[in-house]
Tab-separated table of N, CA and C in Angstrom:
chain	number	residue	atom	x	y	z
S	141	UNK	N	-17.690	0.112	-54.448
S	141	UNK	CA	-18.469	0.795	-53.431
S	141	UNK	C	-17.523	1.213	-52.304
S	142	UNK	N	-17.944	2.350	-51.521
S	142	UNK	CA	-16.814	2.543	-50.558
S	142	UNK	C	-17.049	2.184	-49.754
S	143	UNK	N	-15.687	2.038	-49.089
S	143	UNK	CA	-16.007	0.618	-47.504
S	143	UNK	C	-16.790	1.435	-46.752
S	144	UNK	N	-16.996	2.713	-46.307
S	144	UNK	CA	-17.943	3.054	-45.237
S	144	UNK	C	-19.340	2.432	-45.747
S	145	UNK	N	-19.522	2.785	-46.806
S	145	UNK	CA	-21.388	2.190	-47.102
S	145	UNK	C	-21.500	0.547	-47.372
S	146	UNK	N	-19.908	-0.053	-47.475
S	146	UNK	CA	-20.446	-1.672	-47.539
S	146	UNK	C	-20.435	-1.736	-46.066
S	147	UNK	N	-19.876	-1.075	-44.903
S	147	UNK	CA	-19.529	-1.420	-43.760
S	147	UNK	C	-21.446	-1.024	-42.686
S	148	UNK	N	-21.982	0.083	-43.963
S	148	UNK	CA	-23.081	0.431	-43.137
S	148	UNK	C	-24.175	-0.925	-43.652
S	149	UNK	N	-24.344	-1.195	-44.744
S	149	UNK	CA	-24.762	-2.666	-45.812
S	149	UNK	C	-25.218	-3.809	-44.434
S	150	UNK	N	-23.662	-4.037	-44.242
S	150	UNK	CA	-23.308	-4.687	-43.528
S	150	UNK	C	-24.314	-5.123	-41.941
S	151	UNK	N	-23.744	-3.684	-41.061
S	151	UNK	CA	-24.607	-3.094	-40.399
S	151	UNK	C	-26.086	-3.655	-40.215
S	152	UNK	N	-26.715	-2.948	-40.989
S	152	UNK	CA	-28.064	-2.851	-41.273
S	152	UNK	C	-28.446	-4.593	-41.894
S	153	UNK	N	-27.687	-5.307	-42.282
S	153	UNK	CA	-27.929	-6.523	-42.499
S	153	UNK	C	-28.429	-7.172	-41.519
S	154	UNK	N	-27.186	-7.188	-40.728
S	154	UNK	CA	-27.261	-7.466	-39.381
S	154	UNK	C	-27.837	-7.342	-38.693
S	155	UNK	N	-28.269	-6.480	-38.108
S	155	UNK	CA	-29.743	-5.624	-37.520
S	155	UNK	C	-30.915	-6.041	-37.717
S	156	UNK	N	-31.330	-6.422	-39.206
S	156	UNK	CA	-32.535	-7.326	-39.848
S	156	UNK	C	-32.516	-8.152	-39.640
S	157	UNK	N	-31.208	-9.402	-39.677
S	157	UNK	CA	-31.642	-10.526	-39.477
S	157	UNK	C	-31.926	-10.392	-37.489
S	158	UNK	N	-30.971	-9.657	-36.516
S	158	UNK	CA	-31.404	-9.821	-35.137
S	158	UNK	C	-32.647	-9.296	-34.942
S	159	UNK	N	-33.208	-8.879	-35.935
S	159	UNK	CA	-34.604	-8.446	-35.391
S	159	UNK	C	-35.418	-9.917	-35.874
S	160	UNK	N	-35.179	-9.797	-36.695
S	160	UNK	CA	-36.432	-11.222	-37.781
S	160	UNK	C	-36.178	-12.287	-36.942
S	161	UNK	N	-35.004	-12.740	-36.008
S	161	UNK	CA	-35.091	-13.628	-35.270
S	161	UNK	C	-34.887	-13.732	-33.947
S	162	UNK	N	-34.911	-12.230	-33.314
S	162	UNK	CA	-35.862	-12.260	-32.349
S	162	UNK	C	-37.280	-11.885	-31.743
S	163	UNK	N	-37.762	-11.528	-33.120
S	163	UNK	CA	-39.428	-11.115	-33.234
S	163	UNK	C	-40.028	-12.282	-33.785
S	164	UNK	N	-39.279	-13.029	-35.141
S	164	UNK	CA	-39.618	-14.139	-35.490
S	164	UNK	C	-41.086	-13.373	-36.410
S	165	UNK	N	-40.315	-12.419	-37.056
S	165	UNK	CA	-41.367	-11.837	-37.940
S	165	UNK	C	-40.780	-10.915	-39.362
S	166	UNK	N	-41.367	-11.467	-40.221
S	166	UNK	CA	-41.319	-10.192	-41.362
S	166	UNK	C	-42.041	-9.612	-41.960
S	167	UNK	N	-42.008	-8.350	-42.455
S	167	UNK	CA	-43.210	-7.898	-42.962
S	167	UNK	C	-42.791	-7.408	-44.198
S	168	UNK	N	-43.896	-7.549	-45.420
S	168	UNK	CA	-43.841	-7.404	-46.721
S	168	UNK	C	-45.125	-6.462	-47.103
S	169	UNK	N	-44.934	-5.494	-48.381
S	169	UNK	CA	-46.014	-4.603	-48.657
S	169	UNK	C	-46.553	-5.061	-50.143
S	170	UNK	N	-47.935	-5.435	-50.066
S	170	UNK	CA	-48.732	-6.193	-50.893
S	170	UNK	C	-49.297	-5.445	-51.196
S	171	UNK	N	-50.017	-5.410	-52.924
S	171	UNK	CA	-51.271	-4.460	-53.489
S	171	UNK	C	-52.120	-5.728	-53.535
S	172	UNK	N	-53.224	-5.069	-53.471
S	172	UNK	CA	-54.761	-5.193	-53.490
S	172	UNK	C	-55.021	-6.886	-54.344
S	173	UNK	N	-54.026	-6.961	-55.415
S	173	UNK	CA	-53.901	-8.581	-56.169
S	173	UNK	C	-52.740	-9.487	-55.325
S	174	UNK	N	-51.796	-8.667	-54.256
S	174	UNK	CA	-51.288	-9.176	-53.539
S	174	UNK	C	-49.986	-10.334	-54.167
S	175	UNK	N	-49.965	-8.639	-54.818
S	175	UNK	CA	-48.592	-8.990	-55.423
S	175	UNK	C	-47.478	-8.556	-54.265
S	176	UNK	N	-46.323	-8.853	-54.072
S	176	UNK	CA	-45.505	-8.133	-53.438
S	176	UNK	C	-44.470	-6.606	-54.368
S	177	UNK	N	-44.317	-6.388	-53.361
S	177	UNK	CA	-43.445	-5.014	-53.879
S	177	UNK	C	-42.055	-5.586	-53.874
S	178	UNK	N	-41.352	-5.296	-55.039
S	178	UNK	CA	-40.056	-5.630	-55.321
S	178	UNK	C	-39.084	-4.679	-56.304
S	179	UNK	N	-37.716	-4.841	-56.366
S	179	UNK	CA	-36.755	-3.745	-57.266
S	179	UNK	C	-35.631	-4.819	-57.520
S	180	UNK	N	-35.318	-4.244	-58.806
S	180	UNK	CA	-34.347	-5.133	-59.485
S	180	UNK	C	-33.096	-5.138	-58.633
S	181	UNK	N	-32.202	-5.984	-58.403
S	181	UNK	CA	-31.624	-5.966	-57.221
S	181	UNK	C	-29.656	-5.141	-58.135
S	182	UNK	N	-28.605	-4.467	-57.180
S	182	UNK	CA	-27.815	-4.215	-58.066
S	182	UNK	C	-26.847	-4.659	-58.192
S	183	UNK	N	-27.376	-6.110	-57.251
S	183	UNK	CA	-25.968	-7.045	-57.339
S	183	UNK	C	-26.093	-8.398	-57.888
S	184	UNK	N	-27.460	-8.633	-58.181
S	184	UNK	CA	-27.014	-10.156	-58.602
S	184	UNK	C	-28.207	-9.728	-60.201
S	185	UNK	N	-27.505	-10.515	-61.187
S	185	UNK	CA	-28.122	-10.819	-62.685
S	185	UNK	C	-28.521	-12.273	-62.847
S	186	UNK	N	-29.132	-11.999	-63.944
S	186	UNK	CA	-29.608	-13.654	-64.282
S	186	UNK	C	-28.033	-14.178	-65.337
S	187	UNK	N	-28.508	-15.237	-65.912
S	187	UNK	CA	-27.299	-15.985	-66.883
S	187	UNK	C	-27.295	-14.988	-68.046
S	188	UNK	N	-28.362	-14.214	-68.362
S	188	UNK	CA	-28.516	-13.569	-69.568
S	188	UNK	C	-27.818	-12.574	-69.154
S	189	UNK	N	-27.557	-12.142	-68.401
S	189	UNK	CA	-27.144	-10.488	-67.670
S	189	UNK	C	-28.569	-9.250	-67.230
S	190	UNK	N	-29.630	-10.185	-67.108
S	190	UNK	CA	-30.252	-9.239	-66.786
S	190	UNK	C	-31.054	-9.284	-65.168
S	191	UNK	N	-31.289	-8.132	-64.634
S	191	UNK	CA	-31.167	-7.871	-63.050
S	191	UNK	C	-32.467	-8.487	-62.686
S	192	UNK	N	-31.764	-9.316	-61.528
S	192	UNK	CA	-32.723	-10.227	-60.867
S	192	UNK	C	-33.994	-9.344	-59.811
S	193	UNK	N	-34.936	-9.884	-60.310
S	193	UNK	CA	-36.526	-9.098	-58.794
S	193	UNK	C	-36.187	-9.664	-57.801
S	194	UNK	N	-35.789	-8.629	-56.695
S	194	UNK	CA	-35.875	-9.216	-55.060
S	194	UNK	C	-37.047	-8.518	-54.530
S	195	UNK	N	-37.567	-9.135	-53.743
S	195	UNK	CA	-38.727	-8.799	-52.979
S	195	UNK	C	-38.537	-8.164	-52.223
S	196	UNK	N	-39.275	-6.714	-51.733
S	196	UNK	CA	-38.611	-5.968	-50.396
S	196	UNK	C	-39.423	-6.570	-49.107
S	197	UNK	N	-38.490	-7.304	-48.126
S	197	UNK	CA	-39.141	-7.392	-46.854
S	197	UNK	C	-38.694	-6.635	-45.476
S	198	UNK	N	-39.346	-6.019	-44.464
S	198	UNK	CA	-39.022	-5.556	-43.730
S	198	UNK	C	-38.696	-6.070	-42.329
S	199	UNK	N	-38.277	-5.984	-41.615
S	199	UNK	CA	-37.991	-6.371	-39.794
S	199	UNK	C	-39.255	-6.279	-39.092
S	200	UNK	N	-39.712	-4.412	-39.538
S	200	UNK	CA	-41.089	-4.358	-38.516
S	200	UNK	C	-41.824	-3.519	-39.289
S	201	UNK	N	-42.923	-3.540	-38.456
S	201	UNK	CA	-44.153	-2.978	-39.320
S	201	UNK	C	-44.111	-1.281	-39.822
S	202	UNK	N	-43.032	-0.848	-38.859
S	202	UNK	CA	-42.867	0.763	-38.832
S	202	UNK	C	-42.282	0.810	-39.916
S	203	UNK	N	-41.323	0.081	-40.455
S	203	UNK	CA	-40.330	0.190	-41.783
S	203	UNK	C	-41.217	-0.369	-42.628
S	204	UNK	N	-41.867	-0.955	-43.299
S	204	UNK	CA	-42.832	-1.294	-43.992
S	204	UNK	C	-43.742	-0.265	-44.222
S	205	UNK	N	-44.216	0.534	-43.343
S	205	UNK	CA	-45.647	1.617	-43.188
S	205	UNK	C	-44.453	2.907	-43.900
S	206	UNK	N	-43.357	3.018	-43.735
S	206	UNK	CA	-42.462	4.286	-44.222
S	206	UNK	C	-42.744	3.975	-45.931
S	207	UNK	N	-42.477	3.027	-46.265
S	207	UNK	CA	-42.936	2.479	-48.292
S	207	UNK	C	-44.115	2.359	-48.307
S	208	UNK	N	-44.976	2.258	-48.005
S	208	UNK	CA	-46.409	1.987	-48.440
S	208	UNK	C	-46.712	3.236	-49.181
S	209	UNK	N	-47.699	2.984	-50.333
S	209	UNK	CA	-48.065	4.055	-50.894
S	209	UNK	C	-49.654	4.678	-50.554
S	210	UNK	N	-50.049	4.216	-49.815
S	210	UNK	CA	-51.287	3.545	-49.813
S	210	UNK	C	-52.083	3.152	-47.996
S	211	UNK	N	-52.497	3.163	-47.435
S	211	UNK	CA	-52.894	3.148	-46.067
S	211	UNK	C	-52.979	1.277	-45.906
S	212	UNK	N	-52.907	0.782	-44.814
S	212	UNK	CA	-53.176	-0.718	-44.647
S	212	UNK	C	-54.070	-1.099	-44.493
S	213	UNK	N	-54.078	-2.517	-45.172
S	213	UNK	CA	-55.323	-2.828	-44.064
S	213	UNK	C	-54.936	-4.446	-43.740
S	214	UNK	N	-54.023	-4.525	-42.454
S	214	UNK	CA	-53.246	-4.472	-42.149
S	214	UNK	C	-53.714	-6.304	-42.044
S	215	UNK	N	-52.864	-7.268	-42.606
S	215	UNK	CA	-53.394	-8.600	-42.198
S	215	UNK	C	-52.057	-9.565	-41.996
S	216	UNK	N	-52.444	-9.945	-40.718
S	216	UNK	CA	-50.648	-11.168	-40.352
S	216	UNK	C	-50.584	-12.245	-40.421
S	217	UNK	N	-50.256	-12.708	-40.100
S	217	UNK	CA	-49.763	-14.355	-40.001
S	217	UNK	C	-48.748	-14.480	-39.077
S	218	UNK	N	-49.127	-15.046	-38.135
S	218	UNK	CA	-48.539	-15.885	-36.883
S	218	UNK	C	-47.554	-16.429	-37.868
S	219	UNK	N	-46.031	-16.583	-36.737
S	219	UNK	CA	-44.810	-17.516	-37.408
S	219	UNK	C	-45.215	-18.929	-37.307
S	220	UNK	N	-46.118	-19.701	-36.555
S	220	UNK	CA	-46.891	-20.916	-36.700
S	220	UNK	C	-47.550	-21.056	-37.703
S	221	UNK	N	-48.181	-19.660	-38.671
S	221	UNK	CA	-49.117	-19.848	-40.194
S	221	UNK	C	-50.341	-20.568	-39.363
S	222	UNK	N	-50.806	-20.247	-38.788
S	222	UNK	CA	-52.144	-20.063	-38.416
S	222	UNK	C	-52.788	-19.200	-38.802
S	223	UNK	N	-54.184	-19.039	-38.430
S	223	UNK	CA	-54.624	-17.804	-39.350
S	223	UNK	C	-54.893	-16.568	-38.366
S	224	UNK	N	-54.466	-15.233	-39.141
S	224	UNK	CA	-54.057	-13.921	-38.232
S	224	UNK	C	-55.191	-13.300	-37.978
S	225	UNK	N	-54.749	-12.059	-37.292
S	225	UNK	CA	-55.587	-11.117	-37.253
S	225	UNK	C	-55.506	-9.866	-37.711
């Protein structure tokens, strides 16, 4: 890969985790059985060689609402796991 796009990788890593821990939030896009949305990832395999499911999670709700296929209906969870609104 070329160092500018591992260096942007990088970047943007970074960025996610300072957001997730100073919002102390993530957001994930669920269907209706509330499955999560996920893509075979292109860096890590299983023992067999075949590509591991990572789950896509987001920082904030705006990056989450950009993938949705589908309109929300929109339900949270407090970082305490109490019950949302």
């Amino acid at each position: 890969m070329a160092l500018h796009l591992t260096a942007d990788l990088a970047a943007n890593y970074q960025r996610f985790i300072d957001r997730v821990r100073a919002t102390r939030e993530v957001w994930v896009l669920l269907s209706p059985d509330l499955r999560g949305a996920w893509v075979h990832s292109n860096d890590y395999v299983t023992e067999d060689d075949e590509p591991v499911c990572v789950h896509l999670v987001y920082s904030t709700a705006a990056y989450a609402r950009r993938h949705a296929t589908r309109p929300s209906t929109r339900r949270t969870t407090p970082p305490d796991g109490s019950a949302g609104g």
